[in-house]
Coordinates of C-alpha atoms in Angstrom, one line a residue:
X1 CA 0.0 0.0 0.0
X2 CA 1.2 3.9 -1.0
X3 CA -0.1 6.6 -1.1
X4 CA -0.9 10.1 0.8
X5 CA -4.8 9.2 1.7
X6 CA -7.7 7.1 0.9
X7 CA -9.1 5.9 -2.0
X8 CA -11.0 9.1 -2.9
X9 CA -14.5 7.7 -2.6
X10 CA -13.9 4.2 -3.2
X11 CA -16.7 2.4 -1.8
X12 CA -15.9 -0.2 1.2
X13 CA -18.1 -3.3 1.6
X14 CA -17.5 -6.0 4.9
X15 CA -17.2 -9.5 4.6
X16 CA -18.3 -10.9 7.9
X17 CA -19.3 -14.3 9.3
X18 CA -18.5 -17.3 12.1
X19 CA -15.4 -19.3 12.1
X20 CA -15.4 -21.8 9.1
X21 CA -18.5 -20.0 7.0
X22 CA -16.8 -19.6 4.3
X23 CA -15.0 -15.9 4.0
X24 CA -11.6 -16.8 3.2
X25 CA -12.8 -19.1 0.2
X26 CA -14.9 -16.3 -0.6
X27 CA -12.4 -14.1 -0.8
X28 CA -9.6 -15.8 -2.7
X29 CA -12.3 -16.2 -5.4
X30 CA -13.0 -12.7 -5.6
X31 CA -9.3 -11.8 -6.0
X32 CA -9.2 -14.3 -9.0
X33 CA -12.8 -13.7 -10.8
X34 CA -12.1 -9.4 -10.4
X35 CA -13.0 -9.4 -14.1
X36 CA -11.0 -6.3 -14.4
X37 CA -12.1 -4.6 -11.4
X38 CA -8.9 -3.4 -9.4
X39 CA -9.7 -4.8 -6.1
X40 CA -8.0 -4.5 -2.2
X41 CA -9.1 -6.8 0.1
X42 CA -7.6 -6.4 3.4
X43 CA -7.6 -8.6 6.2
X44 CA -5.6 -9.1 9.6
X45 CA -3.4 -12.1 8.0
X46 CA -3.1 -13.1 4.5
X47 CA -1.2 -15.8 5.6
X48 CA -3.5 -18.7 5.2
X49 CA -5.2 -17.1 1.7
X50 CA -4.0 -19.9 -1.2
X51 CA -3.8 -16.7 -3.9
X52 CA -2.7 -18.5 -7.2
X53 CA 0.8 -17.7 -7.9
X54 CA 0.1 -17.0 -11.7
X55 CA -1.8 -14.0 -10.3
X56 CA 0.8 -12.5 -8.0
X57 CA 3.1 -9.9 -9.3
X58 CA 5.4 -9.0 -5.9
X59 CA 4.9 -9.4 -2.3
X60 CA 6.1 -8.1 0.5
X61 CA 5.7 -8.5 4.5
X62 CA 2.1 -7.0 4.1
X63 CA 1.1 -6.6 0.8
X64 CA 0.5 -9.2 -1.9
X65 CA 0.5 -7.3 -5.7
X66 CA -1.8 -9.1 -7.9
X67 CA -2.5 -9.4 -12.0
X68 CA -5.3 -7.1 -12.9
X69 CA -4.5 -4.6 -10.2
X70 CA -5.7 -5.9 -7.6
X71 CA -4.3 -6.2 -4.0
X72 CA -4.1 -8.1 -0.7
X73 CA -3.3 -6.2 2.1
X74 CA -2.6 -7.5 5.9
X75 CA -3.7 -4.9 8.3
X76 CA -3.5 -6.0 12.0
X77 CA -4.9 -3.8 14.3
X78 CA -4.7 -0.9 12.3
X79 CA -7.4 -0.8 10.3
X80 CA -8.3 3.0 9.7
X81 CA -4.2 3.4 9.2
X82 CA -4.6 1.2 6.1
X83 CA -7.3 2.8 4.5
X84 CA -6.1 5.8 4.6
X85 CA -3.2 4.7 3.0
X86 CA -4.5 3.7 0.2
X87 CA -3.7 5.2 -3.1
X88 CA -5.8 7.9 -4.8
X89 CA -6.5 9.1 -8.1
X90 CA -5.9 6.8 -11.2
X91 CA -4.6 4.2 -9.0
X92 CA -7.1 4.0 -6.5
X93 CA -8.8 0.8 -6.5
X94 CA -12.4 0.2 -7.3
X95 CA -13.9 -1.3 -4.4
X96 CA -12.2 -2.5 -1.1
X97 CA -12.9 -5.4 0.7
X98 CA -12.4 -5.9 4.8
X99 CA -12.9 -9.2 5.9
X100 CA -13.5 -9.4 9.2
X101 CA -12.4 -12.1 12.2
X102 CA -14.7 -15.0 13.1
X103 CA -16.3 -12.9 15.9
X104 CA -16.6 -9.4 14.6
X105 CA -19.8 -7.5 14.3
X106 CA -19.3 -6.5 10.6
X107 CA -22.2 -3.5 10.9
X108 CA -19.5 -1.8 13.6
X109 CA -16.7 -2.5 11.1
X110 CA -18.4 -0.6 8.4
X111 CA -19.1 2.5 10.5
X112 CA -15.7 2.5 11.8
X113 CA -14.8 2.6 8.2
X114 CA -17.6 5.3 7.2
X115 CA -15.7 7.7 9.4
X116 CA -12.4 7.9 7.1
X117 CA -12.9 11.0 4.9
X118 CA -13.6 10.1 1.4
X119 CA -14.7 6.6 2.3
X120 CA -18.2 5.5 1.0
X121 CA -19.9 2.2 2.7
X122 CA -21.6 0.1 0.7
X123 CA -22.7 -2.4 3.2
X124 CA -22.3 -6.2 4.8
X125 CA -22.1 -9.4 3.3
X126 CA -22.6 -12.2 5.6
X127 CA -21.2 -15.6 5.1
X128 CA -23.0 -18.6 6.2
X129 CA -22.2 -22.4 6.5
X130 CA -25.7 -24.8 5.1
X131 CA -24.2 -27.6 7.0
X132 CA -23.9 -25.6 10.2
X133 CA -25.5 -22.4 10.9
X134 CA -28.3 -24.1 12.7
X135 CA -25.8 -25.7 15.2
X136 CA -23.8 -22.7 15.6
X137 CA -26.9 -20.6 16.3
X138 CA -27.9 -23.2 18.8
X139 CA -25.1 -23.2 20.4
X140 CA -25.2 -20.7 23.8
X141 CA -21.8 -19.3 23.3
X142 CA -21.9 -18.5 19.7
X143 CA -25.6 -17.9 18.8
X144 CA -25.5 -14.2 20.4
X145 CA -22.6 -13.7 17.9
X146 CA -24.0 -15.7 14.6
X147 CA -27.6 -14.0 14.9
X148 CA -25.8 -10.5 15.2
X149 CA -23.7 -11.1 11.9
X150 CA -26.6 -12.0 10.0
X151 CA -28.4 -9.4 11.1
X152 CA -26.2 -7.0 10.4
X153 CA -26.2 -8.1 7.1
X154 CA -27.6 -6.4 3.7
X155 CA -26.6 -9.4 1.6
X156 CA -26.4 -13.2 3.5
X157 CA -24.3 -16.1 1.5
X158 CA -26.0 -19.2 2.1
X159 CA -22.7 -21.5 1.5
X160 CA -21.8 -24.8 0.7
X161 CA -25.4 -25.6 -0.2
X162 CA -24.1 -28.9 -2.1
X163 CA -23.2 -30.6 1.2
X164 CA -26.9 -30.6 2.5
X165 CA -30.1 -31.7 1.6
X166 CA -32.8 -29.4 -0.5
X167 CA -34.7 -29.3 2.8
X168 CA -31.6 -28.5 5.0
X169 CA -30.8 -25.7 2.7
X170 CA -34.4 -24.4 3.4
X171 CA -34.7 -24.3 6.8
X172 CA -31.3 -22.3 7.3
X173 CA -32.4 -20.2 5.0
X174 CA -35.6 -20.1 6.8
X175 CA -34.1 -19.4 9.8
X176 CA -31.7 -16.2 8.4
X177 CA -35.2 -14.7 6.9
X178 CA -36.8 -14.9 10.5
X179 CA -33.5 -13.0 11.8
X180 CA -33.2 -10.6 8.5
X181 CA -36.3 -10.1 6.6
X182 CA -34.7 -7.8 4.5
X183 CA -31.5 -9.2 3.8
X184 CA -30.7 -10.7 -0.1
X185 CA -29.9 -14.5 0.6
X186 CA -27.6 -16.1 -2.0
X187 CA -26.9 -19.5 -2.0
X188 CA -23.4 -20.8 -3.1
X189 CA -21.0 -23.7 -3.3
X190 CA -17.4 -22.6 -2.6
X191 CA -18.5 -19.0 -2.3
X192 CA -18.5 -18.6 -5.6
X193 CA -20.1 -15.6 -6.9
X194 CA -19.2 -12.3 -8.6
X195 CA -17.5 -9.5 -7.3
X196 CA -20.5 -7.1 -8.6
X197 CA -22.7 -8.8 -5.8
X198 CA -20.7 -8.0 -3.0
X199 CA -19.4 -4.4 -4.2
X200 CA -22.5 -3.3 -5.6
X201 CA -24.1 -0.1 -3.5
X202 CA -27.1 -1.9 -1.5
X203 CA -30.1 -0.8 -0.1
X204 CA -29.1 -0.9 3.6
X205 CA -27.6 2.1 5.6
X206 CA -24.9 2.1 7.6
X207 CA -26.2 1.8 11.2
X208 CA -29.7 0.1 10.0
X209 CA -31.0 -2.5 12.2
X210 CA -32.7 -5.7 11.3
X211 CA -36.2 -5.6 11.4
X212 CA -36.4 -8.7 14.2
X213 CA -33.8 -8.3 16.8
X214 CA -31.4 -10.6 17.8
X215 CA -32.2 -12.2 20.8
X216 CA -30.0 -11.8 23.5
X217 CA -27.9 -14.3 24.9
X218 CA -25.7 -15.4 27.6
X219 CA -22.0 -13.3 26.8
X220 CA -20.2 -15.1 23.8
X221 CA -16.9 -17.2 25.5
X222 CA -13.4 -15.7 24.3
X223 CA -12.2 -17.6 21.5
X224 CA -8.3 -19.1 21.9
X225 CA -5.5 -19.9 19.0
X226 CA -2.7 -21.7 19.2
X227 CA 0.2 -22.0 16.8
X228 CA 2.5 -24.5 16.2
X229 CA 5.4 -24.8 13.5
X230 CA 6.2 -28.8 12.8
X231 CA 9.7 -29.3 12.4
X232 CA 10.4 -30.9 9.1
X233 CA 7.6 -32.9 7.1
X234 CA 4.3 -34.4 8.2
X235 CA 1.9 -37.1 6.9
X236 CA -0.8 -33.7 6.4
X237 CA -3.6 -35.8 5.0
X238 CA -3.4 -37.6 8.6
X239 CA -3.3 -35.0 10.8
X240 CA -6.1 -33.1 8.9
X241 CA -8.4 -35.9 10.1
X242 CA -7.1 -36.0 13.2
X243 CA -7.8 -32.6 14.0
X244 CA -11.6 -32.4 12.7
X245 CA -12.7 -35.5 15.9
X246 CA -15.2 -34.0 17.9
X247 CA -12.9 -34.7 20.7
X248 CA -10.5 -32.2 19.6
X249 CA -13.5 -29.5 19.8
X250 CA -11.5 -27.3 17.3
X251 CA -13.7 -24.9 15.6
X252 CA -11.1 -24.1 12.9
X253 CA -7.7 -25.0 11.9
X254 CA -5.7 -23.5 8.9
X255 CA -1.9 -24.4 7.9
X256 CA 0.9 -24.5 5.4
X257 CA 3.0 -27.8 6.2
X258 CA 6.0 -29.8 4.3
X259 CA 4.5 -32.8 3.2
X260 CA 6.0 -36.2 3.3
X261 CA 6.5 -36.2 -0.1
X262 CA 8.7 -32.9 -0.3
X263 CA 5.4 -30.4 -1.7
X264 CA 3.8 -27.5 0.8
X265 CA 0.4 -28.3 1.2
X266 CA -2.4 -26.1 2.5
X267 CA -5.1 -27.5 5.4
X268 CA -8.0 -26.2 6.0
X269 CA -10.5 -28.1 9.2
X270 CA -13.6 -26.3 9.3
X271 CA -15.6 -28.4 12.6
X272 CA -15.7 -31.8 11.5
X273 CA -14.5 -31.1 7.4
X274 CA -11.2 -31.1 6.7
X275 CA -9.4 -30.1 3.4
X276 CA -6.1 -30.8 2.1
X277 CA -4.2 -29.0 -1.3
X278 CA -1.3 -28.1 -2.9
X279 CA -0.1 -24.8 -2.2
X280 CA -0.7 -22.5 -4.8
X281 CA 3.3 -21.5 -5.1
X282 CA 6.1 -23.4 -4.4
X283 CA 7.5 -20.7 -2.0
X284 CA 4.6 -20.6 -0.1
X285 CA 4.6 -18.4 3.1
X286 CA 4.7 -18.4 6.9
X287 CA 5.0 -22.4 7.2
X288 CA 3.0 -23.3 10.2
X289 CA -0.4 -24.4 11.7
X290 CA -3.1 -22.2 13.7
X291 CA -5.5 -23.9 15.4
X292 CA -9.0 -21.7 16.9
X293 CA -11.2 -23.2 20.0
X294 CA -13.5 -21.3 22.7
X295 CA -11.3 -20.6 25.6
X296 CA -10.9 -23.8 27.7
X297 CA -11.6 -26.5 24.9
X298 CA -8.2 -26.6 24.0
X299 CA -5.1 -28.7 24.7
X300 CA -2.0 -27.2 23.4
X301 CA 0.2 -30.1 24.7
X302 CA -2.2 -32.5 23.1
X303 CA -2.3 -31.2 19.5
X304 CA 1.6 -30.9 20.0
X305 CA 1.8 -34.4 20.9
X306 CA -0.8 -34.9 17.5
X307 CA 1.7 -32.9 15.7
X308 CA 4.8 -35.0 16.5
X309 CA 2.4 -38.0 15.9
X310 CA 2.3 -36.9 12.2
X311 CA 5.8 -36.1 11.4
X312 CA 6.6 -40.1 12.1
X313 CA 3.8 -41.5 10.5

């Protein structure tokens, strides 16, 4: 990122939604379906994002430069700093793109946005899991949070639809209607849909409420990661189905690991899914694993011992 200021009126839309919904899938796609739009996403770590490498043009500690001008941008804590950051005039990109963390309320991230000078909010897309949302809105530490993202939402991504049944893909989105009458609801597989339906201006303002309140809850739990760096390769495949046993009680785990055969390989655990693929460039980043439980479900020795489990496999 360079620049004096912000993006002269670029408009800024928030991806929000729970732990495994779907947002980083969502927006790798965007970045590689931009369809000449000059895109930045930013988010608090890029780390985990597999970008293809026949799209990036340079990286750097924080920034990844991508074909089509698009770019990914790692902004911590400092999330107003970036923006205004951003380049102006020609350069200045299109649209920008925050993702938020599993727990955010992505409404609040848009008005803290709203408040840079020249900085136009378009409004929140919330991204939902078909195969879970019911569970995690069940759930009495996390349905306080899930039933606030929704209904902070202007557009709601039903995702992964193709792992559920016509009638499970009904009732949630039955039950994100009854929380959001006036939210869009898009159903997807792999979060893929065009950039124009996130970026586009909708009708919702910044500050709006949902026309059904979310009911209140007992105080969400503090979430917990834990990272670990394997020393030397591991059988990944293994140690990806390891992690997704209910006994674990991991909500999400994301990695870049040496494989036994020599090639980095990205795993993703989402609950009780797991995922395992090449990396999308030989180099690769950060190598490592992060794994994300509510505060108390987690064993750090015990996934250590897991990890160590896999490298002699």
């Amino acid at each position: 990122m360079n620049g004096p200021g912000p993006a002269g009126g670029a408009g800024v839309s928030v991806i929000g939604g729970y732990l495994g919904s779907g947002k980083t899938t969502l927006v790798n796609h965007l970045l590689q379906h931009s369809g000449g739009m000059r895109l930045t996403v930013l988010v608090n770590d890029f780390g985990a994002i597999a970008i293809d490498a026949s799209l990036v043009v340079s990286r750097s500690a924080s920034v990844i430069s991508l074909s089509g001008g698009c770019v990914c941008c790692s902004f911590g804590s400092d999330l107003i700093g970036a923006l205004q950051s951003l380049p102006t005039g020609a350069e200045a990109p299109h649209a920008i793109l925050i993702e938020t963390s599993g727990v955010a309320l992505p409404r609040i991230v848009l008005q803290s946005a709203s408040l840079v000078p020249g900085m136009t909010a378009r409004g929140v897309t919330t991204v939902t899991d078909a195969e879970t949302l019911l569970a995690r809105a069940a759930d009495r530490f996390l349905a306080d949070t899930v039933a606030r993202q929704v209904s902070d939402a202007d557009v709601v991504l039903l995702n992964k639809v193709d792992l559920v049944s016509a009638a499970a893909a009904q009732r949630a989105e039955d039950w994100i209607r009854a929380i959001n009458p006036s939210a869009e609801v898009v159903r997807t597989e792999r979060a893929e849909i065009g950039p124009e339906a996130i970026v586009r201006s909708v009708r919702g303002q910044v500050g709006r409420t949902a026309s059904l309140a979310a009911p209140r809850r007992p105080a969400a739990r503090q979430f917990r990661s834990e990272e670990f760096v394997p020393e030397g390769a591991v059988d990944v495949e293994w140690l990806a189905r390891e992690l997704t046993r209910p006994e674990r009680r991991l909500l999400r785990a994301k990695g870049l690991l040496l494989g036994r055969d020599g090639a980095l390989q990205v795993l993703q655990v989402a609950g009780e899914r797991c995922e395992v693929s090449p990396a999308a460039s030989a180099r690769g980043g950060a190598r490592g694993l992060v794994c994300i439980a509510r505060d108390g479900d987690m064993d750090r020795a015990e996934l250590a011992g897991l990890i160590d489990a896999a490298r002699f496999r």
